[in-house]
CSV table of N, CA and C in Angstrom, one decimal:
chain,number,residue,atom,x,y,z
A,458,MET,N,43.8,38.4,19.5
A,458,MET,CA,43.9,38.0,20.9
A,458,MET,C,43.9,37.1,20.6
A,459,ILE,N,42.8,36.9,20.5
A,459,ILE,CA,41.8,35.0,20.7
A,459,ILE,C,43.3,33.9,19.6
A,460,LEU,N,43.6,34.6,19.1
A,460,LEU,CA,44.6,33.9,17.4
A,460,LEU,C,45.4,33.8,18.7
A,461,ALA,N,46.3,35.0,19.5
A,461,ALA,CA,47.4,34.5,19.9
A,461,ALA,C,47.2,33.4,20.8
A,462,ILE,N,46.2,33.4,21.8
A,462,ILE,CA,46.0,33.1,22.7
A,462,ILE,C,46.1,30.9,22.5
A,463,GLY,N,45.1,31.1,20.8
A,463,GLY,CA,45.3,29.1,20.5
A,463,GLY,C,46.4,29.7,20.6
A,464,ILE,N,47.4,30.3,19.9
A,464,ILE,CA,48.2,28.9,19.3
A,464,ILE,C,49.3,29.1,20.3
A,465,VAL,N,49.6,29.6,21.5
A,465,VAL,CA,50.1,29.6,22.7
A,465,VAL,C,49.8,28.4,23.7
A,466,THR,N,48.1,28.4,23.2
A,466,THR,CA,48.2,27.5,24.0
A,466,THR,C,48.1,26.2,23.3
A,467,VAL,N,48.1,26.1,21.8
A,467,VAL,CA,48.6,24.9,21.1
A,467,VAL,C,50.7,24.2,21.9
A,468,MET,N,50.8,25.4,22.2
A,468,MET,CA,52.4,25.0,21.2
A,468,MET,C,52.1,24.4,23.3
A,469,GLY,N,51.5,25.0,24.2
A,469,GLY,CA,51.9,24.3,25.3
A,469,GLY,C,51.3,23.4,25.5
A,470,VAL,N,49.9,22.5,24.4
A,470,VAL,CA,50.0,21.1,24.0
A,470,VAL,C,50.9,21.0,23.6
A,471,LEU,N,51.4,20.5,23.4
A,471,LEU,CA,52.8,20.0,22.8
A,471,LEU,C,54.2,19.6,23.6
A,472,ALA,N,54.2,20.9,24.1
A,472,ALA,CA,55.2,20.8,25.4
A,472,ALA,C,55.1,19.9,26.2
A,473,VAL,N,54.1,20.0,26.9
A,473,VAL,CA,53.8,18.8,27.9
A,473,VAL,C,53.6,17.6,26.7
A,474,TYR,N,52.6,17.2,26.2
A,474,TYR,CA,53.4,16.0,24.9
A,474,TYR,C,54.5,15.2,24.8
A,475,ALA,N,55.1,16.5,24.1
A,475,ALA,CA,56.5,15.7,23.7
A,475,ALA,C,57.5,16.0,25.5
A,476,ASN,N,57.1,16.3,26.0
A,476,ASN,CA,58.1,16.1,28.4
A,476,ASN,C,57.5,14.7,28.4
A,477,ARG,N,56.6,14.6,28.1
A,477,ARG,CA,55.6,12.6,28.2
A,477,ARG,C,56.5,12.1,27.3
A,478,THR,N,56.9,12.3,26.5
A,478,THR,CA,57.1,10.9,25.7
A,478,THR,C,58.5,11.1,25.0
A,479,VAL,N,59.0,12.1,24.5
A,479,VAL,CA,60.0,12.4,23.6
A,479,VAL,C,61.4,11.9,24.3
A,480,ALA,N,62.5,11.3,24.1
A,480,ALA,CA,63.1,10.9,25.1
A,480,ALA,C,63.2,10.7,26.7
A,481,PRO,N,62.1,9.6,26.8
A,481,PRO,CA,61.6,9.2,27.9
A,481,PRO,C,63.4,9.0,28.6
A,482,GLY,N,63.6,9.4,31.1
A,482,GLY,CA,64.6,8.6,30.6
A,482,GLY,C,65.5,10.0,31.0
A,483,VAL,N,66.1,11.0,29.6
A,483,VAL,CA,67.2,11.5,29.9
A,483,VAL,C,66.7,13.2,30.6
A,484,ALA,N,67.3,13.7,31.7
A,484,ALA,CA,67.0,14.7,32.3
A,484,ALA,C,67.5,15.8,31.6
A,485,LYS,N,68.7,15.6,30.6
A,485,LYS,CA,68.9,17.3,29.9
A,485,LYS,C,68.9,16.9,28.5
A,486,LEU,N,68.4,17.3,27.8
A,486,LEU,CA,67.8,17.6,26.1
A,486,LEU,C,68.6,18.6,25.2
A,487,PRO,N,68.4,18.5,23.9
A,487,PRO,CA,69.8,19.2,23.5
A,487,PRO,C,68.6,20.4,23.4
A,488,MET,N,69.6,21.6,22.8
A,488,MET,CA,68.7,23.2,22.2
A,488,MET,C,69.4,23.0,21.0
A,489,GLN,N,70.4,23.6,21.0
A,489,GLN,CA,71.5,23.5,19.3
A,489,GLN,C,72.3,21.8,19.1
A,490,TRP,N,72.5,22.6,17.4
A,490,TRP,CA,73.5,21.3,16.6
A,490,TRP,C,74.5,22.2,16.0
A,491,SER,N,75.4,21.2,16.4
A,491,SER,CA,76.6,22.3,15.0
A,491,SER,C,76.1,22.0,13.9
A,492,LEU,N,76.8,22.0,12.7
A,492,LEU,CA,76.4,21.7,11.6
A,492,LEU,C,77.1,20.8,11.6
A,493,LYS,N,78.1,19.7,11.8
A,493,LYS,CA,78.1,18.3,12.0
A,493,LYS,C,77.2,17.4,12.2
A,494,ARG,N,76.0,17.9,13.3
A,494,ARG,CA,74.7,17.3,13.5
A,494,ARG,C,75.3,16.7,14.4
A,495,GLU,N,76.6,17.4,16.0
A,495,GLU,CA,76.2,17.5,17.4
A,495,GLU,C,76.3,18.9,17.7
A,496,VAL,N,75.2,17.8,18.8
A,496,VAL,CA,74.5,18.7,20.2
A,496,VAL,C,75.7,20.0,21.2
A,497,SER,N,75.8,21.1,20.7
A,497,SER,CA,76.4,22.4,21.6
A,497,SER,C,75.9,22.7,22.5
A,498,TRP,N,74.8,22.1,22.8
A,498,TRP,CA,73.5,22.4,23.9
A,498,TRP,C,73.4,22.1,24.8
A,499,THR,N,73.4,21.7,25.2
A,499,THR,CA,72.0,21.3,26.2
A,499,THR,C,71.0,21.8,27.2
A,500,ALA,N,69.8,21.5,27.7
A,500,ALA,CA,69.0,21.9,29.0
A,500,ALA,C,68.5,21.0,29.2
A,501,PRO,N,67.7,21.5,31.0
A,501,PRO,CA,66.7,20.5,31.4
A,501,PRO,C,65.9,20.3,30.6
A,502,ARG,N,65.2,18.9,30.8
A,502,ARG,CA,64.1,19.1,29.9
A,502,ARG,C,63.0,19.2,30.1
A,503,ALA,N,62.1,20.1,31.0
A,503,ALA,CA,60.8,21.0,31.2
A,503,ALA,C,61.6,22.0,30.6
A,504,ILE,N,63.1,23.1,30.5
A,504,ILE,CA,63.3,24.2,30.1
A,504,ILE,C,63.3,23.6,28.6
A,505,ALA,N,63.9,23.0,28.6
A,505,ALA,CA,64.2,22.4,27.2
A,505,ALA,C,63.0,22.1,25.8
A,506,PHE,N,61.9,21.8,26.6
A,506,PHE,CA,60.3,22.2,26.3
A,506,PHE,C,59.5,23.4,26.5
A,507,ALA,N,59.9,24.0,26.7
A,507,ALA,CA,58.6,24.9,27.1
A,507,ALA,C,59.3,26.4,27.0
A,508,LEU,N,60.9,26.4,26.9
A,508,LEU,CA,61.3,27.4,26.3
A,508,LEU,C,60.7,28.5,24.9
A,509,ILE,N,60.1,27.9,23.5
A,509,ILE,CA,60.2,28.4,22.8
A,509,ILE,C,58.4,28.7,22.9
A,510,PRO,N,57.8,27.9,23.1
A,510,PRO,CA,56.0,28.1,23.6
A,510,PRO,C,56.5,29.6,24.8
A,511,VAL,N,57.1,30.2,25.6
A,511,VAL,CA,57.1,30.8,26.9
A,511,VAL,C,57.7,32.4,26.2
A,512,LEU,N,59.3,31.9,25.4
A,512,LEU,CA,59.4,32.9,24.0
A,512,LEU,C,58.1,33.9,23.4
A,513,ALA,N,57.0,32.4,22.7
A,513,ALA,CA,56.1,33.0,22.0
A,513,ALA,C,54.9,33.3,22.2
A,514,ALA,N,55.0,32.9,23.3
A,514,ALA,CA,54.1,33.6,24.2
A,514,ALA,C,53.4,35.1,24.7
A,515,GLY,N,55.8,35.8,24.9
A,515,GLY,CA,56.0,36.8,25.8
A,515,GLY,C,56.1,37.9,23.8
A,516,VAL,N,56.2,37.4,22.9
A,516,VAL,CA,56.4,38.2,21.2
A,516,VAL,C,55.2,38.2,21.6
A,517,LEU,N,53.8,37.1,21.3
A,517,LEU,CA,52.6,37.5,21.1
A,517,LEU,C,51.9,38.5,22.1
A,518,ALA,N,52.4,38.7,22.9
A,518,ALA,CA,51.7,39.6,23.5
A,518,ALA,C,52.4,41.2,23.3
A,519,ALA,N,53.3,41.2,22.9
A,519,ALA,CA,54.0,42.3,22.8
A,519,ALA,C,53.1,43.2,21.5
A,520,LEU,N,52.9,41.7,20.0
A,520,LEU,CA,52.4,41.8,19.1
A,520,LEU,C,50.8,42.7,18.8
A,521,VAL,N,50.8,42.3,20.2
A,521,VAL,CA,49.2,42.4,20.5
A,521,VAL,C,48.6,43.0,21.3
A,522,GLN,N,50.0,43.6,21.9
A,522,GLN,CA,49.4,45.2,22.3
A,522,GLN,C,50.2,46.4,21.4
A,523,SER,N,50.6,46.3,20.8
A,523,SER,CA,51.1,46.6,19.4
A,523,SER,C,49.3,47.1,19.1
A,524,ASN,N,49.4,48.3,18.8
A,524,ASN,CA,48.0,49.7,18.0
A,524,ASN,C,48.5,49.3,16.4
A,525,GLN,N,49.8,48.6,15.9
A,525,GLN,CA,49.7,48.2,14.0
A,525,GLN,C,48.8,46.8,13.7
A,526,VAL,N,49.3,46.0,14.3
A,526,VAL,CA,49.6,45.0,14.8
A,526,VAL,C,48.3,44.5,13.9
A,527,ARG,N,48.3,43.2,13.0
A,527,ARG,CA,46.7,43.0,12.0
A,527,ARG,C,46.9,41.0,12.4
A,528,ASN,N,46.1,40.6,12.7
A,528,ASN,CA,45.7,38.8,12.1
A,528,ASN,C,46.6,38.3,12.1
A,529,THR,N,46.6,38.8,10.5
A,529,THR,CA,47.9,37.9,9.5
A,529,THR,C,49.1,38.0,10.4
A,530,ASP,N,49.7,39.2,10.6
A,530,ASP,CA,50.7,39.1,11.4
A,530,ASP,C,50.8,38.2,12.5
A,531,ILE,N,50.4,38.3,14.0
A,531,ILE,CA,50.0,37.4,14.4
A,531,ILE,C,50.0,36.1,13.9
A,532,ALA,N,49.5,35.8,13.1
A,532,ALA,CA,49.8,34.1,12.2
A,532,ALA,C,50.5,33.9,11.8
A,533,TRP,N,51.6,35.0,10.7
A,533,TRP,CA,52.7,34.1,10.7
A,533,TRP,C,53.3,33.6,11.6
A,534,MET,N,53.8,34.8,12.6
A,534,MET,CA,55.4,34.5,13.5
A,534,MET,C,54.6,34.0,14.5
A,535,GLY,N,52.9,33.4,14.5
A,535,GLY,CA,52.6,32.0,15.8
A,535,GLY,C,52.9,31.2,15.0
A,536,GLY,N,52.7,30.9,13.3
A,536,GLY,CA,53.2,29.9,13.3
A,536,GLY,C,54.6,29.8,12.5
A,537,VAL,N,55.5,30.7,12.6
A,537,VAL,CA,57.1,30.9,12.5
A,537,VAL,C,57.2,30.1,13.9
A,538,PHE,N,57.3,29.4,15.4
A,538,PHE,CA,57.2,29.8,16.6
A,538,PHE,C,56.5,27.9,16.4
A,539,LEU,N,55.7,27.7,16.2
A,539,LEU,CA,55.4,26.4,15.8
A,539,LEU,C,56.6,25.4,15.2
A,540,ALA,N,55.9,26.7,13.6
A,540,ALA,CA,57.3,25.1,12.8
A,540,ALA,C,59.1,25.2,13.9
A,541,CYS,N,59.4,26.3,14.2
A,541,CYS,CA,60.1,26.1,15.6
A,541,CYS,C,60.5,24.8,16.3
A,542,GLN,N,59.1,24.9,16.8
A,542,GLN,CA,59.1,24.0,18.3
A,542,GLN,C,59.1,22.8,17.6
A,543,LEU,N,57.8,21.9,16.7
A,543,LEU,CA,58.1,21.2,15.4
A,543,LEU,C,59.3,20.9,15.8
A,544,LEU,N,60.1,21.0,15.0
A,544,LEU,CA,61.6,20.5,14.4
A,544,LEU,C,62.3,21.1,16.0
A,545,HIS,N,61.9,20.9,16.2
A,545,HIS,CA,63.0,21.0,17.9
A,545,HIS,C,62.8,19.3,18.3
A,546,ILE,N,61.4,19.7,18.4
A,546,ILE,CA,60.7,18.1,19.0
A,546,ILE,C,61.2,17.3,17.5
A,547,THR,N,61.2,17.1,16.9
A,547,THR,CA,61.7,15.8,15.7
A,547,THR,C,63.2,16.6,15.9
A,548,LEU,N,64.0,17.2,15.9
A,548,LEU,CA,65.0,16.8,16.8
A,548,LEU,C,65.4,15.6,17.0
A,549,THR,N,65.3,16.4,18.8
A,549,THR,CA,65.2,16.1,19.7
A,549,THR,C,64.8,14.4,20.0
A,550,HIS,N,64.0,13.8,19.0
A,550,HIS,CA,63.3,12.5,19.1
A,550,HIS,C,64.1,11.9,17.8
A,551,ARG,N,64.6,12.4,17.3
A,551,ARG,CA,65.6,11.9,16.9
A,551,ARG,C,67.1,11.6,17.3
A,552,TRP,N,67.6,12.8,18.2
A,552,TRP,CA,68.7,12.1,18.2
A,552,TRP,C,68.8,11.2,19.8
A,553,PHE,N,67.3,11.1,20.0
A,553,PHE,CA,67.3,10.2,21.3
A,553,PHE,C,67.4,8.4,20.8
A,554,ASN,N,66.3,9.3,19.0
A,554,ASN,CA,67.0,7.8,18.6
A,554,ASN,C,68.1,7.3,18.1
A,555,ALA,N,68.1,7.7,17.8
A,555,ALA,CA,70.2,8.1,17.1
A,555,ALA,C,70.8,6.9,19.4
A,556,SER,N,71.3,8.1,19.5
A,556,SER,CA,71.8,7.5,20.3
A,556,SER,C,71.6,6.4,21.8
A,557,ARG,N,70.1,6.1,21.4
A,557,ARG,CA,70.3,4.3,21.9
A,557,ARG,C,71.0,3.0,21.0
A,558,ARG,N,71.2,3.1,20.3
A,558,ARG,CA,71.8,2.6,18.5
A,558,ARG,C,73.3,2.0,19.3
């Protein structure tokens, strides 16, 4: 349980940091890109950066409630969610830099 709380806390801190520093002044941020690297879905910035941590918190809470879960399961799932969040932040940052040109 402590591992899940730690993962969600780190993701929350990353979301707050990204909300303050990535794409300043942009109200809607990309959430999905096509294979042609075009934005196909946007969301308000608070939702864009909070969606993955909130989803991770729900899934990890469900895992913790399961009697069959091990710490390695929580670590793997938390790592996947953390990687998704870092990928989203990186792609959003690249999108913003490309749109300024």
